[in-house]
Amino acid sequence: MDVKKLVSEMTLEEKAGMCSGKDFWHLKGVERLGIPEVMVSDGPHGLRKQDSEGDHLGVNDSIVAVCFPAGCATASSFDRELIKEMGETIGDECQAEDLSVVLGPAVNIKRSPLCGRNFEYLSEDPYLAGEMAASYINGVQSKKVGVSIKHFALNDQEHERMSGSSEADERTMREIYFPAFETAVKKADPWTFMCSYNRINGTYASENEWLLTKVLRDEWGFKGYVMSDWGAVNDRVKGVAAGLDLEMPASGEYNDRLIVEAVKNGTLPEEKLNKTVERILNIVFEYVENKKGGTFDRAKDHARAAKIAENCMVLLKNDEKILPLKKGEKIAFIGEFAEKPRFQGGGSSHINSYKVEDVLSCSKDKAEIFYAKGFPADKDEEDEKACKEALDAAKKADKVVIFAGLPDSFESEGYDRQHMRLPECQNKLISKIVKENPNVVVVLHNGSPVEMPWVDEVKGILDAYLSGEAVGIALSRILFGEANPSGHLAESFPLRLEDTPCYIDFPGKRGKVYYNEGVFVGYRYYDTKKMKVLFPFGHGLSYTTFKIDNLKIERSGKKDTDKIKVSVDVTNTGDTAGKEVVQLYVSDKTGTELRPAKELKGFDKVELKPGEKKTVTMELDYRSFAYYSTELNDWFAPGGKYEILVGDSSENIAVCEEIELEATKKLPFVITQTTIFGELQAYPELTEIVNTKLMPYLAVFGAGKEEETDAASEAISDEMTQAMIRYMPLRSLRSFGNISSDQVQALVDELNNALKK
Ligand code: BGC
């Protein structure tokens, strides 16, 4: 389709009309020009296609669809291929259901465990979130269906999400909150972006030209269209000018009229509107011209959902190898989640699930199971009779599995969690049960971290997260050892809410939330502060054991632009087949800028039979070493030493080696009278001028003196003099060297000239 030509044939009113939805889920068409209406639908972990009346919070019914594991679970798989396969499946479903775009993945950073929507988001780590998002997108779009990566950007809480301003500095945005989106653009070319509701440093994302045009399009090269989150438009004309193409849902045509007026009165150049419409139509026709149809095979996709779930669950603790359960053991299943699992979150991602499998029904033929409800799955309510039944069941069992978790009302789109605890009734019952039976395993159904006051009293903890409708079969297979757990945490589990880096600032007050912790989010903070956590980022156990060794670093040269290949050997040292997640971290030892102790820059998941060994190779590039410099307005990798660390969690590093990097870029350095002496030290080309021309003026401090009296050296040692001079601005030469400002300036000019040589 020649979209440019088509746009040239459209009236101003038709063009403005294309810039907002027809209704809740459709884009408008123009019949006379053969532009069809196309549909979009939530996302991201299954289809929420609303055939009849639309709403964006999942209140009204949608078609029956397969509910896959939510983002909190899929990210824990650390498995790019698996997530791509999930994307392909969802892409096929979209083709069958005639959906041009699925609204997801949702990649906002898990800044606080309290964000109500963390269950949908991927990680606290931008590298992991970006890699998983790109895989999902490549999967969906291989089926010629688009995604809408969301919510761009800094929508990391639900509190005041539609109006509040996220106040963050540029380095923090570029290093933590943008890379998942940036990686998606560079590695997967998403068809559409969804801008967030919130403001960013005061400007609504929906009318933020810096965000939607400069960063997204000019810098990253995004080619598709940007749609608003549902109801995120504030000033429609400003939005078009800033790069917001499509307003969703319908605007009652008021905003379309404002666009027409703005073009007519010259406030909005028609050329901008034409580009907007072109971007929308390019995607519409990309879908329409490649439409394949097909059937939505729910049974087949359900089986895929089960396989994915199995690869996401995280075994957090397994003392005395309490898991797997043995067939033939007497086992108590306690907690209503065993028969009514929580497997997805509330709000716009809510799926009308095809077939929910619970662990109780899926396990009944595998062992002698006594089930007692113990506590309800949907509220925090103690029931004495139910507790007693649970204790009785625990007493007569060899092992007890308690199915605990957060009720739906505790975490959802639309509001944040109030605290990080499980319902009191669950914590109390767990503490009582461990007194009756020492062999206790807790299975968690949660979208984000919870405190575990009983962590030392139970032998096993398995985090099922929100694993989708096939949760029961996946859980049963893992509990009974038919599948080996291989998920690793995509977020840190802090000991207490008060330990979290944004504890003081979250969720903000009076319409503003300050991101004062900067780049120190999640493990970047706990690690740097050497703080104890409940379970660290990247942690996950298996029924087998692995050894990681033989670190090799291959470099084509020493420059920061040369590619580096890092390889390790991974061996399955146990007697069960399993999968290990190998994680590669980089630690900046150059001391140039404040940076986290280490950051994830590579990972891979490998499957190994007992005794088998495989070599895993990962690549590092310039960005793996760089931080975002606001002096350069670019990424900058300082020259010097870095540590390359490989392990199976952010805490458990198996091998490490130091490398030296030669920098190809320099930070801009302009010397003024305010520059301190210490800053000059990093530049060998200045040493001579400093020693011969500047230091003599500081003789009053003993600088450069050959000999001194005992009393003088007692009062101030050489070391002390050096340290003091380090912080003196060059301007001090006026006061202590007795020279004029012009003379100091002449020295400053000489230094600057030496830098240029
Ligand atoms: C959510 C989006 C969702 C949209 C449509 C909004 O409230 O923030 O994630 O895609 O509704 O349902």
CSV table of N, CA and C in Angstrom, one decimal, residues 1 8 70 142 144 148 160 181 237 239 257 286 301-302 313-314 318 387 418 423 497 531 551 682 693:
chain,number,residue,atom,x,y,z
A,1,MET,N,0.8,-1.2,0.0
A,1,MET,CA,0.0,0.0,0.0
A,1,MET,C,0.9,1.3,0.0
A,8,SER,N,-2.4,11.6,1.2
A,8,SER,CA,-2.6,12.8,0.4
A,8,SER,C,-4.0,12.9,-0.1
A,70,ALA,N,2.0,-14.6,34.2
A,70,ALA,CA,2.2,-13.2,34.1
A,70,ALA,C,3.6,-12.8,34.1
A,142,SER,N,6.6,-12.1,14.8
A,142,SER,CA,6.9,-13.1,13.7
A,142,SER,C,5.6,-13.6,13.1
A,144,LYS,N,3.2,-11.6,12.3
A,144,LYS,CA,2.6,-10.4,11.6
A,144,LYS,C,1.4,-9.8,12.4
A,148,SER,N,2.2,-3.6,21.7
A,148,SER,CA,2.3,-2.2,22.2
A,148,SER,C,3.1,-2.3,23.5
A,160,GLU,N,-1.7,7.7,42.2
A,160,GLU,CA,-1.8,8.9,41.3
A,160,GLU,C,-1.2,8.6,39.9
A,181,PHE,N,12.8,-0.4,27.2
A,181,PHE,CA,12.2,0.1,26.0
A,181,PHE,C,13.2,0.2,24.8
A,237,VAL,N,-3.7,18.4,21.1
A,237,VAL,CA,-2.9,19.1,20.0
A,237,VAL,C,-1.5,19.0,20.4
A,239,GLY,N,-0.1,16.8,22.1
A,239,GLY,CA,0.2,15.4,21.9
A,239,GLY,C,0.7,15.1,20.5
A,257,ARG,N,-11.7,17.3,16.5
A,257,ARG,CA,-12.1,18.7,16.1
A,257,ARG,C,-11.0,19.7,16.5
A,286,GLU,N,0.3,-3.1,7.5
A,286,GLU,CA,1.3,-4.2,7.7
A,286,GLU,C,0.5,-5.4,8.2
A,301,ASP,N,-2.7,-24.6,23.3
A,301,ASP,CA,-2.0,-23.4,23.9
A,301,ASP,C,-2.0,-23.6,25.5
A,302,HIS,N,-3.0,-24.3,26.0
A,302,HIS,CA,-3.0,-24.5,27.4
A,302,HIS,C,-1.8,-25.4,27.8
A,313,MET,N,8.8,-21.2,37.8
A,313,MET,CA,8.7,-21.2,39.2
A,313,MET,C,10.1,-21.3,39.9
A,314,VAL,N,10.2,-20.6,41.0
A,314,VAL,CA,11.5,-20.4,41.6
A,314,VAL,C,11.6,-21.2,43.0
A,318,ASN,N,15.4,-25.3,49.9
A,318,ASN,CA,15.1,-26.7,49.9
A,318,ASN,C,16.0,-27.5,50.8
A,387,CYS,N,-8.5,-23.9,61.0
A,387,CYS,CA,-7.2,-24.0,61.5
A,387,CYS,C,-6.9,-25.4,62.2
A,418,GLN,N,-0.3,-1.9,50.4
A,418,GLN,CA,-0.1,-1.1,51.6
A,418,GLN,C,1.1,-1.6,52.4
A,423,PRO,N,-1.3,-12.2,54.2
A,423,PRO,CA,-2.4,-12.0,55.2
A,423,PRO,C,-1.9,-12.7,56.6
A,497,LEU,N,10.2,-4.1,54.3
A,497,LEU,CA,9.9,-3.0,53.4
A,497,LEU,C,10.8,-1.8,53.6
A,531,MET,N,24.0,-5.1,52.1
A,531,MET,CA,22.9,-5.4,53.0
A,531,MET,C,22.4,-6.8,52.8
A,551,LEU,N,36.5,-19.8,33.8
A,551,LEU,CA,36.2,-18.5,33.1
A,551,LEU,C,37.3,-18.1,32.1
A,682,ALA,N,44.4,13.8,37.2
A,682,ALA,CA,44.1,12.7,36.3
A,682,ALA,C,44.6,12.9,34.9
A,693,LYS,N,54.7,25.6,37.6
A,693,LYS,CA,54.2,27.0,37.5
A,693,LYS,C,53.1,27.3,38.6
